[in-house]
Coordinates of C-alpha atoms and ligand atoms in Angstrom, one line a residue:
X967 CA 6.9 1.0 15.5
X968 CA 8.7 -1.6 13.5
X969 CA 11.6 -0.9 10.7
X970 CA 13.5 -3.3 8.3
X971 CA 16.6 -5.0 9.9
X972 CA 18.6 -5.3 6.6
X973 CA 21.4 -3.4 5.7
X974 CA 21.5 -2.1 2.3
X975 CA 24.4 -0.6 0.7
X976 CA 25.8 -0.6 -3.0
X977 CA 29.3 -0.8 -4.4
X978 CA 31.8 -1.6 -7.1
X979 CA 31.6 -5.2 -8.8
X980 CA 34.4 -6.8 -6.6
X981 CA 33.1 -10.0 -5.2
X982 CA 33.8 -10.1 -1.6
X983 CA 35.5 -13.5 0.2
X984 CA 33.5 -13.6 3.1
X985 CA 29.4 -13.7 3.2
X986 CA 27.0 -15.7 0.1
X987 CA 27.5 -14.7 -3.4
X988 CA 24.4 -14.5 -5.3
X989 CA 25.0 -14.7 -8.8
X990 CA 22.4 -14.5 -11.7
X991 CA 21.6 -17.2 -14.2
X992 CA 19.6 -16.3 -17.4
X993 CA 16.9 -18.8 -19.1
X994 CA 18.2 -22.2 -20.3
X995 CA 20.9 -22.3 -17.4
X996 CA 23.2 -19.2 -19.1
X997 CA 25.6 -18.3 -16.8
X998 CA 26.2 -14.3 -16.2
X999 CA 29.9 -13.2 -16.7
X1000 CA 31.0 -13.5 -13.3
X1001 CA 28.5 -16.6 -13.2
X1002 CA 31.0 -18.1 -15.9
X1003 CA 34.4 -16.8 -14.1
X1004 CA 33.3 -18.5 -11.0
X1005 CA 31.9 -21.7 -12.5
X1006 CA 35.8 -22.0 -13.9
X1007 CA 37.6 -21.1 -10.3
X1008 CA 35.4 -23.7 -8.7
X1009 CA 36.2 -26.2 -11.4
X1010 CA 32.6 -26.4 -13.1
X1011 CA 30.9 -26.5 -9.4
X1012 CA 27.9 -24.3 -10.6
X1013 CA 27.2 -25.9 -13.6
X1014 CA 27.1 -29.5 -12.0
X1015 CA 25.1 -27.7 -9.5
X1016 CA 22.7 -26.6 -12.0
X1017 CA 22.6 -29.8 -14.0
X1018 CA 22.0 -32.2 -10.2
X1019 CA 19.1 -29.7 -10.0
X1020 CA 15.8 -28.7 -11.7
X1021 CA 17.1 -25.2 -11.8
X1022 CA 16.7 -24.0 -14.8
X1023 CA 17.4 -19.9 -14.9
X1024 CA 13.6 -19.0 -15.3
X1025 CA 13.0 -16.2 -13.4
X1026 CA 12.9 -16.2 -9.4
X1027 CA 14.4 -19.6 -9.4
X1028 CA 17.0 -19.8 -6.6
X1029 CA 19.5 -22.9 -5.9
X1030 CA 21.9 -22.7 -3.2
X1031 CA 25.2 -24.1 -3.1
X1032 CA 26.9 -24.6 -0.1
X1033 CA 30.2 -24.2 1.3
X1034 CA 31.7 -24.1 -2.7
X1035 CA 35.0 -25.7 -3.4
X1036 CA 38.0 -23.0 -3.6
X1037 CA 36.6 -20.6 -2.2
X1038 CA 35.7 -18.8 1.5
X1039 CA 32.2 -17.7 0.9
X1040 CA 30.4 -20.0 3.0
X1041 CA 27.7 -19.9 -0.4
X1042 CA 26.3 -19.3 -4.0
X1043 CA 23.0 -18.5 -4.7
X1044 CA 22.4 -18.8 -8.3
X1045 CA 19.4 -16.5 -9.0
X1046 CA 17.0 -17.2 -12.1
X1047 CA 16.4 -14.5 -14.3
X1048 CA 14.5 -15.4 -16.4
X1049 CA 14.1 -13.6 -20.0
X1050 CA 16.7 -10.4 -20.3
X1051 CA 14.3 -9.0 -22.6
X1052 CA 11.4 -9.0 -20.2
X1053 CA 13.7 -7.7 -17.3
X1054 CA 12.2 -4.7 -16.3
X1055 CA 11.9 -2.7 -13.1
X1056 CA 9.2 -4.2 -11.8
X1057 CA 10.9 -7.5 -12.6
X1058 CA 13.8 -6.3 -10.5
X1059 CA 12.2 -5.8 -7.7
X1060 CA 10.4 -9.0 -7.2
X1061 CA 14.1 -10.8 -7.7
X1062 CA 15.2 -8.7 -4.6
X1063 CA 12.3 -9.7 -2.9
X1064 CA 12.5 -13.2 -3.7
X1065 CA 16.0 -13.4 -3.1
X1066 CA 16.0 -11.9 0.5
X1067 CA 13.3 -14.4 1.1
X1068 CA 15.5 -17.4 0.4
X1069 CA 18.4 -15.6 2.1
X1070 CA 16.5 -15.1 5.5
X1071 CA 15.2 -18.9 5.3
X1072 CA 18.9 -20.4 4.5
X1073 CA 20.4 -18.6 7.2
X1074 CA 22.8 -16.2 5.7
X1075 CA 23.9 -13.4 7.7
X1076 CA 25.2 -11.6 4.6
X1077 CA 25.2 -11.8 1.3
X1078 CA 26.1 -10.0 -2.0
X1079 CA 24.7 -9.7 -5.5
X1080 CA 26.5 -9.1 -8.3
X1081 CA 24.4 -6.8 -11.0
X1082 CA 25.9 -7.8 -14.1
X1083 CA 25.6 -6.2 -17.4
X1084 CA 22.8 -7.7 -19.7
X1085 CA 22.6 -7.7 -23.2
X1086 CA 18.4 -7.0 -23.2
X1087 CA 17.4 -5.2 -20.3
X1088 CA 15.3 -1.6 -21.2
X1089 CA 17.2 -0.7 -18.2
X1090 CA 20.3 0.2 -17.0
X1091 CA 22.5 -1.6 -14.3
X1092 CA 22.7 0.6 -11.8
X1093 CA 18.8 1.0 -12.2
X1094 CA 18.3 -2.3 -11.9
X1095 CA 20.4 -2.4 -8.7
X1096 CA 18.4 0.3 -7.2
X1097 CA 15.1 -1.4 -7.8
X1098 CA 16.6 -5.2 -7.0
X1099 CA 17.3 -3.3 -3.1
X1100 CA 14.0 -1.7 -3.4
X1101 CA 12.2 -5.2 -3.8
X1102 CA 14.0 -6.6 -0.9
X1103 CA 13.8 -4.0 1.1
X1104 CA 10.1 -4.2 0.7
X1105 CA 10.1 -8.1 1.3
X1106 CA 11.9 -7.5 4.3
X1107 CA 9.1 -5.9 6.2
X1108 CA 8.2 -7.7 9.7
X1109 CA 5.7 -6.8 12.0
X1110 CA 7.0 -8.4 15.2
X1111 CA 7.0 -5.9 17.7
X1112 CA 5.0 -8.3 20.3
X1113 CA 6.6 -11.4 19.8
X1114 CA 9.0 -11.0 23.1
X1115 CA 9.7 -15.1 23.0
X1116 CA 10.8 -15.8 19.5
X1117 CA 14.5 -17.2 19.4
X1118 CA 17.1 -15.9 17.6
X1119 CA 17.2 -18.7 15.0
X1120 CA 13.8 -17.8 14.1
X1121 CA 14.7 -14.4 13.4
X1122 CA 14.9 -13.0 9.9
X1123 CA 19.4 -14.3 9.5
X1124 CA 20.2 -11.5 6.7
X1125 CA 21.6 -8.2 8.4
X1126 CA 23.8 -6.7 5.4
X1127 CA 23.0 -6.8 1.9
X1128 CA 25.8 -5.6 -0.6
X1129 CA 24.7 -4.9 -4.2
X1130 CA 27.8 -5.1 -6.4
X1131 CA 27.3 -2.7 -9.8
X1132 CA 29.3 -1.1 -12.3
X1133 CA 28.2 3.1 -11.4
X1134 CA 27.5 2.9 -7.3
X1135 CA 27.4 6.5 -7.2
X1136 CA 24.1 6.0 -9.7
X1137 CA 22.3 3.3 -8.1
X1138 CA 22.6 5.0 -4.8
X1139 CA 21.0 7.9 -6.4
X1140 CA 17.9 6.1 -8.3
X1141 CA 17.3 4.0 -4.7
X1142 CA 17.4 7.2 -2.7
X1143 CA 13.5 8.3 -3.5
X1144 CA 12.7 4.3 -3.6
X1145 CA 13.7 3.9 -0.3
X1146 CA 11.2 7.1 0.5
X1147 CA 8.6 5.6 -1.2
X1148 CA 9.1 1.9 1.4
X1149 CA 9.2 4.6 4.5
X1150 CA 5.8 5.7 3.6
X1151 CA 4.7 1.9 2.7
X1152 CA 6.2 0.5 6.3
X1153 CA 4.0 3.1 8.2
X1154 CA 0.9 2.2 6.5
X1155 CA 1.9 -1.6 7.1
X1156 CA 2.6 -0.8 10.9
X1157 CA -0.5 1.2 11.4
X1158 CA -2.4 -1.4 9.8
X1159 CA -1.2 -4.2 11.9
X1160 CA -1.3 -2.7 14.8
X1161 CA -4.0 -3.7 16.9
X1162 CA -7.9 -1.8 17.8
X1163 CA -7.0 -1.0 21.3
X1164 CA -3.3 0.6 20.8
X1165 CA -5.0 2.4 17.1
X1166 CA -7.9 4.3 18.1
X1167 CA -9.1 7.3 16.5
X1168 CA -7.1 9.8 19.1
X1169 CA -3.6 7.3 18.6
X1170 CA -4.1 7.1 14.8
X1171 CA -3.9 10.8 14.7
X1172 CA -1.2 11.3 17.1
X1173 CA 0.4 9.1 14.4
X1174 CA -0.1 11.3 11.4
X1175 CA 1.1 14.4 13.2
X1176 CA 4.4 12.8 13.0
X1177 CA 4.4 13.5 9.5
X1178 CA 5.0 17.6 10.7
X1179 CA 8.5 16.5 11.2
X1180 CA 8.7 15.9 7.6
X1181 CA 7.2 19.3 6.4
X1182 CA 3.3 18.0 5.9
X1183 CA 1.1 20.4 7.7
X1184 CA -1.2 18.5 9.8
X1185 CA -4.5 19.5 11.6
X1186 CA -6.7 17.7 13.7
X1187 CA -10.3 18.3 14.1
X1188 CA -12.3 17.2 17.3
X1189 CA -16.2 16.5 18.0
X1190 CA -17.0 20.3 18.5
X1191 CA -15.5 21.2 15.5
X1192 CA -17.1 18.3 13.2
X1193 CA -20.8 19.2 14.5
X1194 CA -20.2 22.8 13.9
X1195 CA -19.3 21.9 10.3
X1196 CA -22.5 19.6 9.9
X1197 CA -20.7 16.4 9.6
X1198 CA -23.4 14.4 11.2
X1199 CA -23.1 11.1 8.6
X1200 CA -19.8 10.9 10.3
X1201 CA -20.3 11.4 14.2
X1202 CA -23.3 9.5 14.2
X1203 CA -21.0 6.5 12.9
X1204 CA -18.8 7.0 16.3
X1205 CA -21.3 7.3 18.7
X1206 CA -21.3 4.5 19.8
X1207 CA -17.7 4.2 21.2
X1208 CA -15.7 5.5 24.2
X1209 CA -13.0 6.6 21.4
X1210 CA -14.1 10.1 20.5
X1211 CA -13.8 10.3 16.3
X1212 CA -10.8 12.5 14.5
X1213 CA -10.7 14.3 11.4
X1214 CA -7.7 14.9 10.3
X1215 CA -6.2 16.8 7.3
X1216 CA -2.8 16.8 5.7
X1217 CA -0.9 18.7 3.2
X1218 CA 2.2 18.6 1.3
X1219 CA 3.0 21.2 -0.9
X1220 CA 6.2 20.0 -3.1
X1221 CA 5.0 22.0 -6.0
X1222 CA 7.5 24.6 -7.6
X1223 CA 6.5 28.0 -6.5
X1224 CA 7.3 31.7 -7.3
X1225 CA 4.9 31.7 -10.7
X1226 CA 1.3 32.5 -10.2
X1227 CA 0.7 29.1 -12.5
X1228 CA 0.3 25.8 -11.0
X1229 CA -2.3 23.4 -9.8
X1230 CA -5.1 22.8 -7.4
X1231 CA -4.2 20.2 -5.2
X1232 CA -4.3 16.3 -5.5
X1233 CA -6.6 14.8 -2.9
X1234 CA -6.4 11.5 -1.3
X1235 CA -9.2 10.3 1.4
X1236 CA -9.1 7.7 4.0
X1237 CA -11.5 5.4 6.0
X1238 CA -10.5 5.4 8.9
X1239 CA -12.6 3.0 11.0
X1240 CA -10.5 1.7 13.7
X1241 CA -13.0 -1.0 14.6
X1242 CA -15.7 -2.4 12.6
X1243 CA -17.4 -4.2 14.9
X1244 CA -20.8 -3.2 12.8
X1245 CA -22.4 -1.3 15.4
X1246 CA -25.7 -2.3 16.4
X1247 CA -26.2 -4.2 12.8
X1248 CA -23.7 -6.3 14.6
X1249 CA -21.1 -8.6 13.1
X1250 CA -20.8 -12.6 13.5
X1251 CA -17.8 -13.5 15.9
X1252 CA -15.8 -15.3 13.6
X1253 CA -13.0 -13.3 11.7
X1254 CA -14.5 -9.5 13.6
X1255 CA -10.5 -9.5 14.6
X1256 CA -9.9 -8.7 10.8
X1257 CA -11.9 -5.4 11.3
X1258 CA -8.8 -3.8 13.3
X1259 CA -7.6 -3.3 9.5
X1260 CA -10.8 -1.5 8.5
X1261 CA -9.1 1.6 8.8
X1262 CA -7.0 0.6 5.8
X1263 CA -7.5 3.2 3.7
X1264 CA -6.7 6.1 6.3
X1265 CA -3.5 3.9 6.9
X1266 CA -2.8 4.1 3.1
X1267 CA -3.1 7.8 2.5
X1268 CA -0.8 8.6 5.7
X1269 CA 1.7 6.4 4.3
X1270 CA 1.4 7.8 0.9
X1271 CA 1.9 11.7 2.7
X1272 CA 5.1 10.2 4.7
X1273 CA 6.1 8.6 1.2
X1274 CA 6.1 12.0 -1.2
X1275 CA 7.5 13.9 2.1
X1276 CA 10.5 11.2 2.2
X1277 CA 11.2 11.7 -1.1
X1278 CA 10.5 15.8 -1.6
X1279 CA 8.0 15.2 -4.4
X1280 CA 7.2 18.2 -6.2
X1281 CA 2.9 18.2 -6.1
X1282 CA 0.5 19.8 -3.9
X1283 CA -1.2 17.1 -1.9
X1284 CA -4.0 17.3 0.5
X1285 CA -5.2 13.7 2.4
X1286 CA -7.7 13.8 4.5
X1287 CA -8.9 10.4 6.7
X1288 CA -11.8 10.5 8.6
X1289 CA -11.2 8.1 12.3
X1290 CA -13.9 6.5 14.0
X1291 CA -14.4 3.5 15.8
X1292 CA -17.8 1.7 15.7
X1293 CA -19.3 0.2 18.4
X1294 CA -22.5 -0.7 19.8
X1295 CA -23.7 0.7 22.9
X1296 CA -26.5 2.5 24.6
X1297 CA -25.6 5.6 22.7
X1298 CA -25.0 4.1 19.2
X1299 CA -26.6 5.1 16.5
X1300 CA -30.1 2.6 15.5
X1301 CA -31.6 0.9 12.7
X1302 CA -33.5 3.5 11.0
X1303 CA -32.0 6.9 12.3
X1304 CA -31.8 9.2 10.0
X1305 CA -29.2 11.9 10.1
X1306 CA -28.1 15.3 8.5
X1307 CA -24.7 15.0 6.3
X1308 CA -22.7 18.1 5.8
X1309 CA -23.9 18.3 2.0
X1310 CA -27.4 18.9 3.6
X1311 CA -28.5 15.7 2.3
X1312 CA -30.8 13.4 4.6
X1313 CA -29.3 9.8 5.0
X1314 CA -31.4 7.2 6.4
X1315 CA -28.6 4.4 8.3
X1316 CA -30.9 1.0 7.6
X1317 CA -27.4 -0.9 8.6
X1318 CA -25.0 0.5 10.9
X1319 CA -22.6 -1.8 9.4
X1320 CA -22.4 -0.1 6.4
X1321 CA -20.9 2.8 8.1
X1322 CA -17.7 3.2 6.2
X1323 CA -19.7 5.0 3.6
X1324 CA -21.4 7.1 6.3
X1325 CA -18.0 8.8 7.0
X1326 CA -16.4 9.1 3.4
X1327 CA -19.7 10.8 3.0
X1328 CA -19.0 14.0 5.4
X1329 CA -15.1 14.2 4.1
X1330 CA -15.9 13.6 0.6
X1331 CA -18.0 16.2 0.8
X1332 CA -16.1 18.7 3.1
X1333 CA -12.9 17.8 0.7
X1334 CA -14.5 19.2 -2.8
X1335 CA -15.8 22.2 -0.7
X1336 CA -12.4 23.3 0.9
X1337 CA -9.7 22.0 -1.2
X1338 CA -11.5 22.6 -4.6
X1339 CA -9.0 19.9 -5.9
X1340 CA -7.9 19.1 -9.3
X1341 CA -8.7 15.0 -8.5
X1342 CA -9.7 13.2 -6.0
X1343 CA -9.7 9.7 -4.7
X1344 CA -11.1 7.8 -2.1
X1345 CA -9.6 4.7 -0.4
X1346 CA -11.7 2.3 1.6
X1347 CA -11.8 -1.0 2.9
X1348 CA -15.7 -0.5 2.0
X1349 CA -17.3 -4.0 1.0
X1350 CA -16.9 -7.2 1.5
X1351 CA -18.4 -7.8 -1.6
X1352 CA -15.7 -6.5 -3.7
X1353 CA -13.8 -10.1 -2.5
X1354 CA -16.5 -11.7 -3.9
X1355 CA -16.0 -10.2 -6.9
X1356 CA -12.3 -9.4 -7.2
X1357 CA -10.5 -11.6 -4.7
X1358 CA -7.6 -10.4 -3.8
X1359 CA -6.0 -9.8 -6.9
X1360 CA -7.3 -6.5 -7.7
X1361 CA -8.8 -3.5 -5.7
X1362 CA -12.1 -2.6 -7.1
X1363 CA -11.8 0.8 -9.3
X1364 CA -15.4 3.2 -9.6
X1365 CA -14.7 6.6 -11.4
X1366 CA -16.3 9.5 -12.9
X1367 CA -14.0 10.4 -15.1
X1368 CA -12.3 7.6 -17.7
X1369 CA -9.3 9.8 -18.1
X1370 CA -8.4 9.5 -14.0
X1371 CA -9.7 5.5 -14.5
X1372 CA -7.2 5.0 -17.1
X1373 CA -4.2 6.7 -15.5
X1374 CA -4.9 4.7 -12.1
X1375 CA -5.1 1.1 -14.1
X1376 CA -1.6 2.3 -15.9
X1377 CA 0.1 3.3 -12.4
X1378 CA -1.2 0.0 -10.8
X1379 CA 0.3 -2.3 -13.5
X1380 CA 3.4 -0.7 -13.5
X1381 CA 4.3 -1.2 -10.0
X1382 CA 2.2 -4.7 -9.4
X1383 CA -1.0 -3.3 -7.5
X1384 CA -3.7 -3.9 -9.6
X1385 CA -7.5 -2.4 -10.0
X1386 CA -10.3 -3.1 -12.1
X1387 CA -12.7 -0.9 -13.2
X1388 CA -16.3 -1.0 -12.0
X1389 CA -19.6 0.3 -13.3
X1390 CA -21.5 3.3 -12.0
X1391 CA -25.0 4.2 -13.4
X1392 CA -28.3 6.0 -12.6
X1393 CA -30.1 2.4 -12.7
X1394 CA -27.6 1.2 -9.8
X1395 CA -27.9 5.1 -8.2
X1396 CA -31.6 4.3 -7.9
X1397 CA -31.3 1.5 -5.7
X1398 CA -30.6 3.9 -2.8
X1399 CA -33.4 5.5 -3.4
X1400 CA -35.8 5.2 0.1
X1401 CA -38.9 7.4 0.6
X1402 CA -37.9 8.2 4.6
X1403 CA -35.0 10.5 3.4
X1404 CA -32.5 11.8 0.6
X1405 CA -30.8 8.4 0.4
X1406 CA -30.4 5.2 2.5
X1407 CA -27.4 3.6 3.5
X1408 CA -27.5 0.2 1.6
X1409 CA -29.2 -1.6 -1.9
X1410 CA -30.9 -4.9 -1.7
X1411 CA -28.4 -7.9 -1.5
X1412 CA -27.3 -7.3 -5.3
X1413 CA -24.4 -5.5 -6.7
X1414 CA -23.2 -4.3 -2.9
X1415 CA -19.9 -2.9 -3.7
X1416 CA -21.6 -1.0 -6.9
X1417 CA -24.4 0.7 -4.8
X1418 CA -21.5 1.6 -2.1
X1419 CA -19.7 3.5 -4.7
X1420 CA -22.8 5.0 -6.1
X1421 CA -23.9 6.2 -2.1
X1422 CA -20.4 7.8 -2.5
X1423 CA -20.5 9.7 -5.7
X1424 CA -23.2 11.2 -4.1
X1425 CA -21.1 13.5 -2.6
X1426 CA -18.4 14.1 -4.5
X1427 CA -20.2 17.1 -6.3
X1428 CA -18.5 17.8 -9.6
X1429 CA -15.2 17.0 -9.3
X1430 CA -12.9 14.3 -10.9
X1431 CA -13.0 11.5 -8.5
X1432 CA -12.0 8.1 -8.3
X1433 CA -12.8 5.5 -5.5
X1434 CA -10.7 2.1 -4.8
X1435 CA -12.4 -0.6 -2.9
X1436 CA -9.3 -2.0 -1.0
X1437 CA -11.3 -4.4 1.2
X1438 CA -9.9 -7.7 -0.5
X1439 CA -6.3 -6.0 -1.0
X1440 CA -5.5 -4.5 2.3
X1441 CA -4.6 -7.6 4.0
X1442 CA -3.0 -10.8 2.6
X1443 CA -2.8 -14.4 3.7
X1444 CA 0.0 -15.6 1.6
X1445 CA 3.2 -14.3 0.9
X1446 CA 3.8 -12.6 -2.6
X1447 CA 7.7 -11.4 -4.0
X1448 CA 7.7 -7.9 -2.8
X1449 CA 4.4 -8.2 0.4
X1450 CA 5.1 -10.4 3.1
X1451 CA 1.8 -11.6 4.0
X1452 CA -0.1 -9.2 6.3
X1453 CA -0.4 -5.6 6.1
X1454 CA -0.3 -5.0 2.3
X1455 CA 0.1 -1.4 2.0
X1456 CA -1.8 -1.4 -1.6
X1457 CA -2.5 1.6 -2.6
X1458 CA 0.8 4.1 -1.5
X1459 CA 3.4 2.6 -4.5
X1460 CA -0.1 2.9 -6.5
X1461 CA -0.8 6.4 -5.9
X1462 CA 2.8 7.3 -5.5
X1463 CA 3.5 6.4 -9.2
X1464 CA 0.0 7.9 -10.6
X1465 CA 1.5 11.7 -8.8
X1466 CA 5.1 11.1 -10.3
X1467 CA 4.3 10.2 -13.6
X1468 CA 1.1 12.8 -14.0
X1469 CA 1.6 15.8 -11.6
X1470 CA 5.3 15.9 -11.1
X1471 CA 6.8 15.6 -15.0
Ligands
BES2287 N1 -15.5 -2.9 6.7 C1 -16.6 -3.6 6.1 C2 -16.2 -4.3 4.8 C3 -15.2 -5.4 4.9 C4 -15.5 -6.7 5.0 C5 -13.8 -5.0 4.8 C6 -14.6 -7.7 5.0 C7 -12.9 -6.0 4.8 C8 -13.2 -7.4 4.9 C9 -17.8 -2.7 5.9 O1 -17.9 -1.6 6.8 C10 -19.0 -3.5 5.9 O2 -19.3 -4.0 7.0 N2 -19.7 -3.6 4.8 C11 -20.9 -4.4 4.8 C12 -21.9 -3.6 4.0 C13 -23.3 -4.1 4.1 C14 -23.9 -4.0 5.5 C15 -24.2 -3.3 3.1 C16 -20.6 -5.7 4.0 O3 -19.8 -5.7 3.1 O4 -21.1 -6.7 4.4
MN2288 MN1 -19.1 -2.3 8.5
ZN2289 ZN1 -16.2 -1.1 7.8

């Protein structure tokens, strides 16, 4: 699969000769120290520069100056930063990303950024550093495995990027489980670009048994063993297909051991639809190529596993994604069948496009039962009418428990993947109601995503639960700081941040 091409390294504050300079500006054109040292070698060059330009310091502002008097370095990049006081972590890392952006499009090959020391900043230099790497790191991301004709000028230019700081030795350290954390968010963004006929429910969890390498225990259950546990809401999605469906299950156990304390495990769930074609409730033509992603959520909880292995997190994690593809055939599943879950409830499938649900069912269920977690959360690419109501600005949030809500919206906000919380309620439960079985698989046209999350709770029994509707954030169309457009990977730095902060203090 695809990796980042960029070279990131830190070291002392000597600017180098050779290579760009990129040099921070704060708001109202305030030149940094070594901003101010080097406006004087050049003989004011940077502050004409600034004063020729609209530039004014706010942040992610970036003006190039080429080939500058006096000096080798073929250029300066004077990087906006905006407000010292608001410069915070997540600040950081959009500048990196931002600044690797304009660096790949200007054509430098290599280029370092001086960290200077701020009076404002909550946080230290060398954390700043670390997070100002992590952001570009992130931005760097490029899935371009089967572009076999692009020239090299097209080519991302930016092969070594040099972060100058005060404590190296520090920065290195603070990037170190950041770094982790992007190794778990490029595999979800691979898997998730990757197309339906290399990822298929046998290749996707070929994929996660990688992760064994790592220390996460990985099994892999096949059609026999699914219909002997009753998971009939899920094989009844699959079929349809010539892909035979996977279950597969992953743990890490970080958690400090010896002591007979401790916790039961944090559990993460998947769809993992390979291909949404809709089944027999068939899908229009136009845009069905965007269903390769609808195994988003899987993709996000394999990541997050690689991600807390990376780093050595210290929690007991179990994810579980459940891989089908769905297809219409002569042995797909109809309009009106009505199957057996694993909870013993009666499902009856009016739409066999709402078949994400169908699935989450059998491993919501089957998680609770086994695992007996402490939390768990669901991830799915579920409704399209969560981009009706949400765009893609934020993932849809449903919970049972305002505690688990609360923590998610916190851990969202702090590292720029947002949610917003949804309602659940008898009145919407009872618009699932049918009178051929336990439950039916959709509502009327009203409220979709909000009847998708009540089929859901459902079967999640009694235990803290939380379910994202990642179908408007999975994939994006437009470039953001830290996201190339594409494969998002929302969700990993998301859940990543709600284990750290809750389960590993
Ligand atoms: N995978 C889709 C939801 C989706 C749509 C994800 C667009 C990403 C982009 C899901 O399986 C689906 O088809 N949902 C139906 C449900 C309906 C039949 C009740 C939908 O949203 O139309
Ligand atoms: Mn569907
Ligand atoms: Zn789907």
């Amino acid at each position: 699969m695809t990796s980042a091409s960029v070279n990131i390294s830190f070291s002392g504050p000597t600017l180098p000769s050779t290579g760009t300079l990129v040099i921070g500006v704060l708001e109202g054109r305030k030149l940094t120290a070594t901003g101010a040292d080097l406006d004087k070698k050049t003989g004011g060059m940077l502050s004409r520069a600034m004063e020729a330009s609209r530039f004014k310091g706010k942040k992610e502002e970036l003006l190039s100056i080429l080939a500058p008097a006096r000096l080798e370095n073929e250029r300066i990049v004077l990087l906006g930063l905006g407000d010292p006081k608001k410069l915070d972590e997540a600040q950081a890392e959009r500048l990196g990303g931002a600044t690797l952006a304009h660096l790949n499009s200007a054509g430098s090959k290599s280029a370092a950024v001086m960290i200077d020391e701020l009076e404002g900043p909550a946080v230290p230099s060398a954390g700043m550093a670390a997070n100002f790497a992590f952001g570009a790191l992130l931005r760097s991301y490029r899935f371009d495995k089967y572009r076999t004709k692009e020239s090299a000028e097209k080519k991302p230019s930016l092969k070594t990027l040099k972060l100058l700081v005060a404590k190296p030795p520090e920065a290195r350290k603070a990037y170190a489980p950041l770094a982790g954390v992007a190794a778990g968010v490029f595999m979800t963004r691979d898997l998730v670009s990757e197309p339906a006929n290399v990822i298929y429910p046998e290749t996707l969890a070929k994929e996660a048994r990688t992760l064994s390498e790592l220390g996460v225990e990985v099994e892999v259950l096949g059609v026999k063993e699914m219909k002997k546990l009753g998971m009939n809401a899920f094989l009844g999605v699959g079929q349809g297909s010539a892909h035979e469906p996977r279950f597969v299950v992953m743990q890490w156990r970080g958690a400090a051991r010896g002591k007979k304390a401790g916790h039961a495990p944090i559990a993460f769930i998947g769809k993992g639809v390979t291909f949404d074609t809709g089944g027999i409730s068939i899908k229009p033509s136009a845009g069905m190529e965007d269903m390769k992603w609808d195994m988003g959520g899987a993709g996000v909880v394999i990541g997050l596993m690689k991600a807390l292995a990376s780093r050595k997190a210290k929690v007991d994690v179990v994810g579980l994604v459940g891989l089908v593809e769905n297809m219409p055939s002569g042995t797909a599943q109809r309009p009106g069948d009505i199957v057996t879950s694993m909870s013993g409830q009666t499902i009856e499938v009016l739409n066999t496009d709402a078949e994400g649900r169908l699935v989450l069912a059998d491993v919501l269920w089957y998680c609770q039962d086994r695992f007996k977690p402490e939390v768990m959360v669901d991830l799915a690419t579920l409704t399209g009418a969560i981009i009706i109501s949400l765009g893609e600005e934020h993932a849809g949030l449903f919970s049972n428990s305002d505690e688990l809500a609360e923590k998610l919206t916190a851990a969202g906000k702090a590292v720029d993947e947002l949610v917003w919380r949804m309602p659940l309620s008898d009145a919407y439960d009872k618009l699932i109601d049918t009178d051929a079985a336990d439950v039916k698989n959709i509502g009327n046209r009203s409220a979709g995503s909000i009847t998708a999350a009540q089929f859901l709770q459902r079967f999640v029994n009694k235990v803290s639960w939380a379910h994202l509707d990642i179908a408007g954030t999975t994939w994006s169309k437009k470039d953001k700081p830290t996201v190339p457009k594409g494969g998002t990977a929302f969700g990993v730095r998301l859940l990543d941040r709600y284990l750290a902060d809750n389960w590993e203090a």
